[in-house]
PDB file of C-alpha atoms in Angstrom:
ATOM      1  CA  UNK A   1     -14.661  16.896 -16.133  1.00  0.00           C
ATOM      2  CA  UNK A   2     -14.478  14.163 -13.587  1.00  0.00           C
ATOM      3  CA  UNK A   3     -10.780  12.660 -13.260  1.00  0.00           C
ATOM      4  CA  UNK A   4     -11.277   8.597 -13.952  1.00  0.00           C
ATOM      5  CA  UNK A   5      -8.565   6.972 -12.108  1.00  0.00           C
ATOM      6  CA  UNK A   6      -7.463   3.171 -12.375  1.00  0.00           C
ATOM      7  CA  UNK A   7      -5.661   1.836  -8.752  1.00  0.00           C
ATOM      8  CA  UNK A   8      -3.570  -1.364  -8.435  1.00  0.00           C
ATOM      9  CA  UNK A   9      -2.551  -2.631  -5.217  1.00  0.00           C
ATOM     10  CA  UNK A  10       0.239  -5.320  -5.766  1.00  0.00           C
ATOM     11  CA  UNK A  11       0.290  -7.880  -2.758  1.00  0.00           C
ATOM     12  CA  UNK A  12       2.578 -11.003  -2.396  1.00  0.00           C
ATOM     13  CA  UNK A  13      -0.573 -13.078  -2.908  1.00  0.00           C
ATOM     14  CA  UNK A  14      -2.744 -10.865  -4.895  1.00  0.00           C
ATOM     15  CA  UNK A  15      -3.207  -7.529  -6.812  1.00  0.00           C
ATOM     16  CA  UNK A  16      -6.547  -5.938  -6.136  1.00  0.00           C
ATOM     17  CA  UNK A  17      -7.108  -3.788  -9.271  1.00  0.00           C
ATOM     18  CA  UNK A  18     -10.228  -1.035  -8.447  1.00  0.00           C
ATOM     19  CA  UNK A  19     -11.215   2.564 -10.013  1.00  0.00           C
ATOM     20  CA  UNK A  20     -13.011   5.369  -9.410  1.00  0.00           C
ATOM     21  CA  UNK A  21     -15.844   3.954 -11.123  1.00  0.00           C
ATOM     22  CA  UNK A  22     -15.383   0.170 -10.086  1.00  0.00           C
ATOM     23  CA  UNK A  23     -15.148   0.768  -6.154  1.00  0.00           C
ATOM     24  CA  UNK A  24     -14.709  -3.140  -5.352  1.00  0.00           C
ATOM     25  CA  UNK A  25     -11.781  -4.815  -6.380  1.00  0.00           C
ATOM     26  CA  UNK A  26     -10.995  -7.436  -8.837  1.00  0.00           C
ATOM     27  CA  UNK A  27      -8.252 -10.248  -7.763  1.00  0.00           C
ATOM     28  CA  UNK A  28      -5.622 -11.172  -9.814  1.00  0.00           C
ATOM     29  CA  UNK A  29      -3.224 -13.587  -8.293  1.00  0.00           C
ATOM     30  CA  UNK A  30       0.444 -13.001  -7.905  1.00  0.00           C
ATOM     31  CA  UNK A  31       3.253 -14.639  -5.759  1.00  0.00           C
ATOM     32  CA  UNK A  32       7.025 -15.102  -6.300  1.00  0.00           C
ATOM     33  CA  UNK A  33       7.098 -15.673  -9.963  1.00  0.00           C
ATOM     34  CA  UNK A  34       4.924 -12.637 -10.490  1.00  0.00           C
ATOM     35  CA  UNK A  35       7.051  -9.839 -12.850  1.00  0.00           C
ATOM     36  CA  UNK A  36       5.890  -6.523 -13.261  1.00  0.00           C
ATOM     37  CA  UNK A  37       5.614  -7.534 -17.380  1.00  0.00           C
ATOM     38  CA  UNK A  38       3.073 -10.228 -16.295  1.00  0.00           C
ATOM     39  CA  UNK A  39       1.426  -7.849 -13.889  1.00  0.00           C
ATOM     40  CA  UNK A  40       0.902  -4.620 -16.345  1.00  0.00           C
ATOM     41  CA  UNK A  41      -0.665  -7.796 -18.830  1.00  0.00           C
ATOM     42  CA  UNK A  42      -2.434  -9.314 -16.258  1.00  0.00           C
ATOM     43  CA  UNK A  43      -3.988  -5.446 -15.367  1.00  0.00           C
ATOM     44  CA  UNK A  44      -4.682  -4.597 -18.803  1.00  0.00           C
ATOM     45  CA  UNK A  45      -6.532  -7.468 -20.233  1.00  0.00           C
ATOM     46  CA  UNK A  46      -9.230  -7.800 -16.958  1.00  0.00           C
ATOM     47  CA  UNK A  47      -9.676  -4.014 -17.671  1.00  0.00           C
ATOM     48  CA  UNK A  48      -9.894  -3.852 -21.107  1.00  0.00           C
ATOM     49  CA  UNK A  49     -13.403  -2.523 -20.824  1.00  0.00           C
ATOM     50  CA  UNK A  50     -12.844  -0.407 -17.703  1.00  0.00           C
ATOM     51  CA  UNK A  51     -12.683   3.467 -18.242  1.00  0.00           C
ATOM     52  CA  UNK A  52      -9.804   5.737 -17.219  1.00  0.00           C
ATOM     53  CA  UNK A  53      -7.639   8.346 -17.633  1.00  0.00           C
ATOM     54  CA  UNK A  54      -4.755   8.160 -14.126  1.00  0.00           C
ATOM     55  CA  UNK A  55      -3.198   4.964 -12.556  1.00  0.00           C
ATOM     56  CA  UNK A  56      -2.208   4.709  -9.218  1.00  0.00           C
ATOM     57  CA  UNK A  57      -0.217   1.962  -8.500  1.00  0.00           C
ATOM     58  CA  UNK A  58       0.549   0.788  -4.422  1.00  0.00           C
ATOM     59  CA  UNK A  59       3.694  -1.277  -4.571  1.00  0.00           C
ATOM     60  CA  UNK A  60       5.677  -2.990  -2.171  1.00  0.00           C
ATOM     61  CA  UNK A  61       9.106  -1.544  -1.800  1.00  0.00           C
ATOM     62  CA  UNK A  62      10.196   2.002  -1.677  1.00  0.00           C
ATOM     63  CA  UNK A  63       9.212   4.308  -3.867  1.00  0.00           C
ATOM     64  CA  UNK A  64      10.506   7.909  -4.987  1.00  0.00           C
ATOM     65  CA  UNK A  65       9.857  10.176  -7.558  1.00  0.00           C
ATOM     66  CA  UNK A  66       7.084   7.502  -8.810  1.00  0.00           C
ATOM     67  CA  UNK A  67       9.219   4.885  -9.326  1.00  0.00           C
ATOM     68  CA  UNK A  68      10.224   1.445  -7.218  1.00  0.00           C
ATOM     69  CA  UNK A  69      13.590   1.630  -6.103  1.00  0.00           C
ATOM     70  CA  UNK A  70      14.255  -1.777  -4.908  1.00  0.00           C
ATOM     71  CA  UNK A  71      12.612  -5.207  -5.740  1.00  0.00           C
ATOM     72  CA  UNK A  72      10.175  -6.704  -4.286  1.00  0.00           C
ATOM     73  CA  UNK A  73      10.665  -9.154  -1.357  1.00  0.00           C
ATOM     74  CA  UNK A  74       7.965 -11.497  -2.353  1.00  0.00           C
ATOM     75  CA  UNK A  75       7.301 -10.951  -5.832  1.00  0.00           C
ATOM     76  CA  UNK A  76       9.641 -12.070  -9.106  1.00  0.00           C
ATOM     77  CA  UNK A  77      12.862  -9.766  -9.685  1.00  0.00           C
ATOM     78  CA  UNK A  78      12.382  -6.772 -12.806  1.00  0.00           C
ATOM     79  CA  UNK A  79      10.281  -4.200 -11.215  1.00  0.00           C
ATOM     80  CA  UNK A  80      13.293  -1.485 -11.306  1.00  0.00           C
ATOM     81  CA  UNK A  81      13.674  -0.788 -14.217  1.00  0.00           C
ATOM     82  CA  UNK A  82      10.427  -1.950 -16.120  1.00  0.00           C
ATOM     83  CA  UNK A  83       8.840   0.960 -18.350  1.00  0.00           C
ATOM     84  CA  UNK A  84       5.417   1.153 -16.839  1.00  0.00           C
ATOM     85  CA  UNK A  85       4.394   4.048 -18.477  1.00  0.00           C
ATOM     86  CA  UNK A  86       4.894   2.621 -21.667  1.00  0.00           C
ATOM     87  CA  UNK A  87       3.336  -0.135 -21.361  1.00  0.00           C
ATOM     88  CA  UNK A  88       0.184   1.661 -19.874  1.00  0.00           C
ATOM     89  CA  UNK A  89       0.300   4.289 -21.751  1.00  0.00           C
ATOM     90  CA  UNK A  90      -1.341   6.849 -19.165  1.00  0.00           C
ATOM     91  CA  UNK A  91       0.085   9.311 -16.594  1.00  0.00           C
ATOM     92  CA  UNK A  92       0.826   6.797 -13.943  1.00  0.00           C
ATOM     93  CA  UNK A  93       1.479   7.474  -9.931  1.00  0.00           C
ATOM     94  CA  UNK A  94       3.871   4.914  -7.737  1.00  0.00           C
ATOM     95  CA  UNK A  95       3.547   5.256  -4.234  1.00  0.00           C
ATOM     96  CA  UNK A  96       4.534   2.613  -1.289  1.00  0.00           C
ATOM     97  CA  UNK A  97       1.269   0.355  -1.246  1.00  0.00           C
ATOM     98  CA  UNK A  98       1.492   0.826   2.939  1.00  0.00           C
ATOM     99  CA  UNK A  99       1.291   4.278   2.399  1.00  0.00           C
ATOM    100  CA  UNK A 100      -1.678   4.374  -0.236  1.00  0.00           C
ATOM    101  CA  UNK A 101      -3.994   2.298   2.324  1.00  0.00           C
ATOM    102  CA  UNK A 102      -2.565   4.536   5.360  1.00  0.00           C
ATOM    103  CA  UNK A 103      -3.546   7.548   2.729  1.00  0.00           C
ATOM    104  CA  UNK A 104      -6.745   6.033   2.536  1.00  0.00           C
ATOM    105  CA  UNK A 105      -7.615   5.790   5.884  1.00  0.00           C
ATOM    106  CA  UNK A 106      -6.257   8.276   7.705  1.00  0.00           C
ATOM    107  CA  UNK A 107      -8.529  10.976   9.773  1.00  0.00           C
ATOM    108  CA  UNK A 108      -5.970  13.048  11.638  1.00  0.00           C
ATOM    109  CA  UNK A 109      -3.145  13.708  14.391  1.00  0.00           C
ATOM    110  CA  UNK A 110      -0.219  11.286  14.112  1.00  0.00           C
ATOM    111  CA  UNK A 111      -0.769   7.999  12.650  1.00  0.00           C
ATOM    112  CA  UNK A 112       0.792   4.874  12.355  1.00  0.00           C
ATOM    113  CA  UNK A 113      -0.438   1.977   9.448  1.00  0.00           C
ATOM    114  CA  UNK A 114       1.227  -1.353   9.398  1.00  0.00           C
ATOM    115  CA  UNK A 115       0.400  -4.108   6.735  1.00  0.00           C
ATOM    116  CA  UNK A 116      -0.005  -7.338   7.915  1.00  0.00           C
ATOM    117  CA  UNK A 117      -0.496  -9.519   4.965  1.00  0.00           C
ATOM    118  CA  UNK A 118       2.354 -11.550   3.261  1.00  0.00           C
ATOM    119  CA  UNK A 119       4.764  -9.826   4.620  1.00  0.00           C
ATOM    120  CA  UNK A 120       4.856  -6.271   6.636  1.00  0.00           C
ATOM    121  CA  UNK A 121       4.402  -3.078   5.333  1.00  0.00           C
ATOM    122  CA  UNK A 122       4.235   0.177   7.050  1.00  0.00           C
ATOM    123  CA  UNK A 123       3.591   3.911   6.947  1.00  0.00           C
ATOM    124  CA  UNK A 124       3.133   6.678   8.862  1.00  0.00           C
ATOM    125  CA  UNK A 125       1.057  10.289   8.868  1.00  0.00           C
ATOM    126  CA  UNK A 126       2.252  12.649  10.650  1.00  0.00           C
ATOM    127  CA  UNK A 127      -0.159  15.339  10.840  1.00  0.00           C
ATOM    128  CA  UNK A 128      -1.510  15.575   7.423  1.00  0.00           C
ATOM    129  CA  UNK A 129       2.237  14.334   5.854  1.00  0.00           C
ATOM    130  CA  UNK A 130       2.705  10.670   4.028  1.00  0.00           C
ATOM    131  CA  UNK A 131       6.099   9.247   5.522  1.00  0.00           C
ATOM    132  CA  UNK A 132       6.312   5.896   3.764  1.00  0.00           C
ATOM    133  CA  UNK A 133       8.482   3.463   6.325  1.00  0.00           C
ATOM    134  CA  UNK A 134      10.585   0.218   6.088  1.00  0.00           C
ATOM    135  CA  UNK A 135      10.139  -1.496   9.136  1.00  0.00           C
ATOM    136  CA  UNK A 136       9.641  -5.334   7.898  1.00  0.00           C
ATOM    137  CA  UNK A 137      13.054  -6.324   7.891  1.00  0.00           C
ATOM    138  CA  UNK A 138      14.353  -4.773  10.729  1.00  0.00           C
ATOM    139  CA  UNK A 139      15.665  -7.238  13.355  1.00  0.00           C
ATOM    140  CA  UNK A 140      13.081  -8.172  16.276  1.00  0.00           C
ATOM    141  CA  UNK A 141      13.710 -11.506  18.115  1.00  0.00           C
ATOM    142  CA  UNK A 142      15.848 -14.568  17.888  1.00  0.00           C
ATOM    143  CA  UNK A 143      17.466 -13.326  14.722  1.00  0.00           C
ATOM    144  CA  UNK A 144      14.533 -12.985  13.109  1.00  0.00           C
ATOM    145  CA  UNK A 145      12.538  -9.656  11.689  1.00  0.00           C
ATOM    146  CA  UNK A 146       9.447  -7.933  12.351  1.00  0.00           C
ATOM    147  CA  UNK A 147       7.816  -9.370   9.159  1.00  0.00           C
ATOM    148  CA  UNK A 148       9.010 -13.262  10.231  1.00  0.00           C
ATOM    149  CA  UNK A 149       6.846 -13.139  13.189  1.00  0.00           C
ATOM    150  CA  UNK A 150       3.599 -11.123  12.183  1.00  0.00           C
ATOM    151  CA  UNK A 151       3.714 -11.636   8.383  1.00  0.00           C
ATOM    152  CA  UNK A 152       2.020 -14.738   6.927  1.00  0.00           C
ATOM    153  CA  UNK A 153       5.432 -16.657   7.656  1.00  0.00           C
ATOM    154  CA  UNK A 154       5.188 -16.305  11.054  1.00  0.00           C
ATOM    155  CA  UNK A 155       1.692 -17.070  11.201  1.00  0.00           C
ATOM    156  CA  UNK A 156       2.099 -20.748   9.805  1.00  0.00           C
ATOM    157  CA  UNK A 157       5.158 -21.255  11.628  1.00  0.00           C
ATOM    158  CA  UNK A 158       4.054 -19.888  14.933  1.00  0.00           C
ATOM    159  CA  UNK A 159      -0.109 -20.645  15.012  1.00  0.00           C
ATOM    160  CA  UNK A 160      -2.922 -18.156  15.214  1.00  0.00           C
ATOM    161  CA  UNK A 161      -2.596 -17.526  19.123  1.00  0.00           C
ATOM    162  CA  UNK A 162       1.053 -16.841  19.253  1.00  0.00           C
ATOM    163  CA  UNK A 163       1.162 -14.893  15.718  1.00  0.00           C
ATOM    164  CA  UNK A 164      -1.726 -12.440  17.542  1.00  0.00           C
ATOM    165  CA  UNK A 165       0.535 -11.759  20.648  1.00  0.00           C
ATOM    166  CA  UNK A 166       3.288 -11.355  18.564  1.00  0.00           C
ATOM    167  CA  UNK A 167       1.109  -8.391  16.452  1.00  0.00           C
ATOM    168  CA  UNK A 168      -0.101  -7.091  19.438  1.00  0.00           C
ATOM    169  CA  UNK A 169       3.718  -6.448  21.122  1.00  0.00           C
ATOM    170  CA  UNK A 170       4.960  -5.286  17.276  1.00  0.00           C
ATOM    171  CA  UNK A 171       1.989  -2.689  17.173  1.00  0.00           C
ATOM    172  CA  UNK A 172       2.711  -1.181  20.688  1.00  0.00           C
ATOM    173  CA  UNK A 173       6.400  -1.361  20.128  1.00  0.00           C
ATOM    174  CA  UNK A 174       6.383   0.671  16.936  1.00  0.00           C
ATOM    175  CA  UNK A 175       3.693   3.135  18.389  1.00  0.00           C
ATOM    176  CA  UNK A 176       5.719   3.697  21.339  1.00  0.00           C
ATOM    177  CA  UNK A 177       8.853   4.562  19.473  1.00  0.00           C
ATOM    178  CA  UNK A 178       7.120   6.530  16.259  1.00  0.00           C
ATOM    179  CA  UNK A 179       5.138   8.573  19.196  1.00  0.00           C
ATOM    180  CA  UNK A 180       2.200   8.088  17.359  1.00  0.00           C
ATOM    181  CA  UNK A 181      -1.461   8.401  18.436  1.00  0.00           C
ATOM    182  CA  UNK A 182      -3.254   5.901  16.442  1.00  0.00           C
ATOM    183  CA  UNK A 183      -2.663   2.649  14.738  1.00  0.00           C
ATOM    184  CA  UNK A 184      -4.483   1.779  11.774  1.00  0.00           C
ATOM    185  CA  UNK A 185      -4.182  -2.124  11.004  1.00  0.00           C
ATOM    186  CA  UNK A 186      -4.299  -3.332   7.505  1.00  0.00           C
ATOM    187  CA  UNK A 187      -3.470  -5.886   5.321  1.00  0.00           C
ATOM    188  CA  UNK A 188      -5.067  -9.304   4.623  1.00  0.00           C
ATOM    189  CA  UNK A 189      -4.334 -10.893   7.960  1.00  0.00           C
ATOM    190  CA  UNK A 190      -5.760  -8.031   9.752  1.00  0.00           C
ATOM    191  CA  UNK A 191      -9.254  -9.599   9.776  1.00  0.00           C
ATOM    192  CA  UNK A 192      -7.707 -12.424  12.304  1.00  0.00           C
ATOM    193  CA  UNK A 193      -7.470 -10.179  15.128  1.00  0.00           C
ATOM    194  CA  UNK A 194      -9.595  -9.689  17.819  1.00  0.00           C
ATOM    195  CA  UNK A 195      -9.773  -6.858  21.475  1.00  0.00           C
ATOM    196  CA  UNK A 196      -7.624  -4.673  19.892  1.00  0.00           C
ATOM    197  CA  UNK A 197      -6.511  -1.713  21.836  1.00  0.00           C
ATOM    198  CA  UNK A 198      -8.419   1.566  22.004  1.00  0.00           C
ATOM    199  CA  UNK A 199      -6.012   2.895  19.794  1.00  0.00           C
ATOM    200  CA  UNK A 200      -5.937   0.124  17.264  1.00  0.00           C
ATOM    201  CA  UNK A 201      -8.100   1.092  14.119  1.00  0.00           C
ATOM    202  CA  UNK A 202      -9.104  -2.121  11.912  1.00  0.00           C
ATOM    203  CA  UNK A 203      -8.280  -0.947   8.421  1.00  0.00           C
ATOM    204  CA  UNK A 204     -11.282  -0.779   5.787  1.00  0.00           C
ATOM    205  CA  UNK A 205     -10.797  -3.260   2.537  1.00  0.00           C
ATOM    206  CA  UNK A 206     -11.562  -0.171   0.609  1.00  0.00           C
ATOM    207  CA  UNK A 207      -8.835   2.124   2.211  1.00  0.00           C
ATOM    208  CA  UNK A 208      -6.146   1.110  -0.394  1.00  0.00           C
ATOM    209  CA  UNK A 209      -8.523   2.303  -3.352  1.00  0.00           C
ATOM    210  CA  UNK A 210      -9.564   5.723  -1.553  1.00  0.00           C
ATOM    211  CA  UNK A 211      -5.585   6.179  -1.399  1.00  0.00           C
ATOM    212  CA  UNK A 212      -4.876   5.667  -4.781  1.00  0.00           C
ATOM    213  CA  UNK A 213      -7.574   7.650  -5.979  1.00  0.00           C
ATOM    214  CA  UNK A 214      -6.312  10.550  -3.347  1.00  0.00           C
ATOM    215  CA  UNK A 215      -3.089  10.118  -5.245  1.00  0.00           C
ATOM    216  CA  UNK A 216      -4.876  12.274  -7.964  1.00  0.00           C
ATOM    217  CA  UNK A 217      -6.219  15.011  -6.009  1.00  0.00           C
ATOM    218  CA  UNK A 218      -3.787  17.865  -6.985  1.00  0.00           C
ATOM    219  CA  UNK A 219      -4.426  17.865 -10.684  1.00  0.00           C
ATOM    220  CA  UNK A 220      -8.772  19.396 -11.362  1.00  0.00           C
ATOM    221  CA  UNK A 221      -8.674  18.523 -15.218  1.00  0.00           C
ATOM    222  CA  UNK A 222      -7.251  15.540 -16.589  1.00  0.00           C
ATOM    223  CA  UNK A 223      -6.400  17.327 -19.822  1.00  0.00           C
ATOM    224  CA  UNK A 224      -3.829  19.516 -18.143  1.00  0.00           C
ATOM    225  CA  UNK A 225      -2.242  16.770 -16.389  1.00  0.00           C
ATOM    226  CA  UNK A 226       1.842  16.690 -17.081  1.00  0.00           C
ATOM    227  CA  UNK A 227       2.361  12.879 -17.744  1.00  0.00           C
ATOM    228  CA  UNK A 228       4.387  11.108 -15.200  1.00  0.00           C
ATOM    229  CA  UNK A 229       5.117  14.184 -12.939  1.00  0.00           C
ATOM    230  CA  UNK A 230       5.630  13.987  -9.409  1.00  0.00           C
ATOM    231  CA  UNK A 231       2.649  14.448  -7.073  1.00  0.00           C
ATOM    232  CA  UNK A 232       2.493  17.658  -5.083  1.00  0.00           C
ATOM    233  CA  UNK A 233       1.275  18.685  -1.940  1.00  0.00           C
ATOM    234  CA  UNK A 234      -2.924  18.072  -1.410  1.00  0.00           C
ATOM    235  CA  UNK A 235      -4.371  21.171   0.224  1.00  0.00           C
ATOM    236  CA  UNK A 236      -5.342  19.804   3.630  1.00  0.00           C
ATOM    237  CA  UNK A 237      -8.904  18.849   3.148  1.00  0.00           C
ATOM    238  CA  UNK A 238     -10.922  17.720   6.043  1.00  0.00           C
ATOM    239  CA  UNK A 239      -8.685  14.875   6.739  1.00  0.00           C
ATOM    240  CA  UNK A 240      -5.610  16.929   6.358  1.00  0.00           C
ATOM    241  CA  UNK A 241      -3.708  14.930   4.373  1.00  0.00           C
ATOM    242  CA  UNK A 242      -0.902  15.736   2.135  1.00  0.00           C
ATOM    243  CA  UNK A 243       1.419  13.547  -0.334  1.00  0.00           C
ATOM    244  CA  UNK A 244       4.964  14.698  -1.031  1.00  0.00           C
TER     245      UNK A 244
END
């Protein structure tokens, strides 16, 4: 029995809902006064007719043990402590939404995704291992963080031209001191960038979904499925990946 698995993606400007079955995502928009009550509603009534038996959900804040551990920086407060699996009612995955699309994407060696969207969001794999990171809010110039200068603040403050530099010094700054191999560049700003480095990999729209659905790959039959346990490690498949 094929597993039929429903993936949410929560941005700060939009949460691309997608499936197995439904490979291109739907848009449903968010912002700051977006709760997670409003979300699951939101999620539920556009798939109403939609099959499936797993979520996946890609949020953005930490995550352990399948569950957020601090708000959200550019959503409305209440994610903590929100029953999601209630109000689903289906075995439901959290993971760090940097970390689904860097799942997603990733073909080997030691990888590095940052998120360049609303705000920053970032991940690496190091050979075949998820690390989710929180990098956004480090400090990075003039008082200011990472995310100020190549999220979608610092692209209206700063212009297109300067905003590009600054994501170009970011990305080999963070490669340099993760000593990682590749850069994969996602997030909904991504598209604005042009002569990116060798190493610079422009991250797929679809790369979040694959993740999410990847999520899943540890439990064959749906039916067996414990609900709401923690994901184990994926048998390295041919792009060696792994989730703890």
């Amino acid at each position: 029995m094929t597993m039929k698995i429903l993936v949410i993606d929560i941005g700060g400007t939009n949460i691309k809902v997608a499936s197995s079955d439904q490979r291109v995502p739907i848009k449903i928009p968010s912002g700051p006064k977006m709760t997670a009550e409003q979300m699951t509603k939101d999620v539920l009534a556009a798939t109403k007719d939609w099959e499936y038996d797993r979520i996946s959900v890609g949020y953005p804040g930490p995550v352990v043990n399948h569950r957020p551990i601090a708000e959200p920086h550019n959503l409305a407060p209440g994610w903590i402590d929100f029953p999601f699996q209630k109000a689903f009612g289906k075995p439901l995955r959290f993971i760090n939404d940097a970390a689904m699309q860097a799942l997603g994407g990733y073909k080997g060696g030691r990888m590095l995704f940052l998120g360049i969207g609303t705000g920053l969001g970032s991940a690496m794999i190091f050979d075949g291992i998820v690390i989710p990171l929180e990098l956004a809010h480090l400090p990075y110039k003039k008082g200011r963080t990472y995310e100020d200068y190549v999220g979608l603040r610092g692209l209206e403050r700063r212009g297109a031209e300067r905003w590009k530099k600054s994501v170009i010094d970011v990305i080999e700054r963070l490669r340099a001191a993760l000593v990682c191999d590749s850069v994969l560049l996602g997030g909904g700003n991504a598209k604005l960038m042009e002569n990116l480095p060798s190493h610079v990999i422009l991250g797929a729209n679809s790369n979040a979904i694959e993740g999410g659905i990847k999520l899943w790959q540890d439990v064959s039959d749906p039916t067996t499925a414990t609900k709401g346990e923690p994901a184990k490690t994926l048998k390295p498949a041919k792009s060696a990946t792994k989730v703890e």
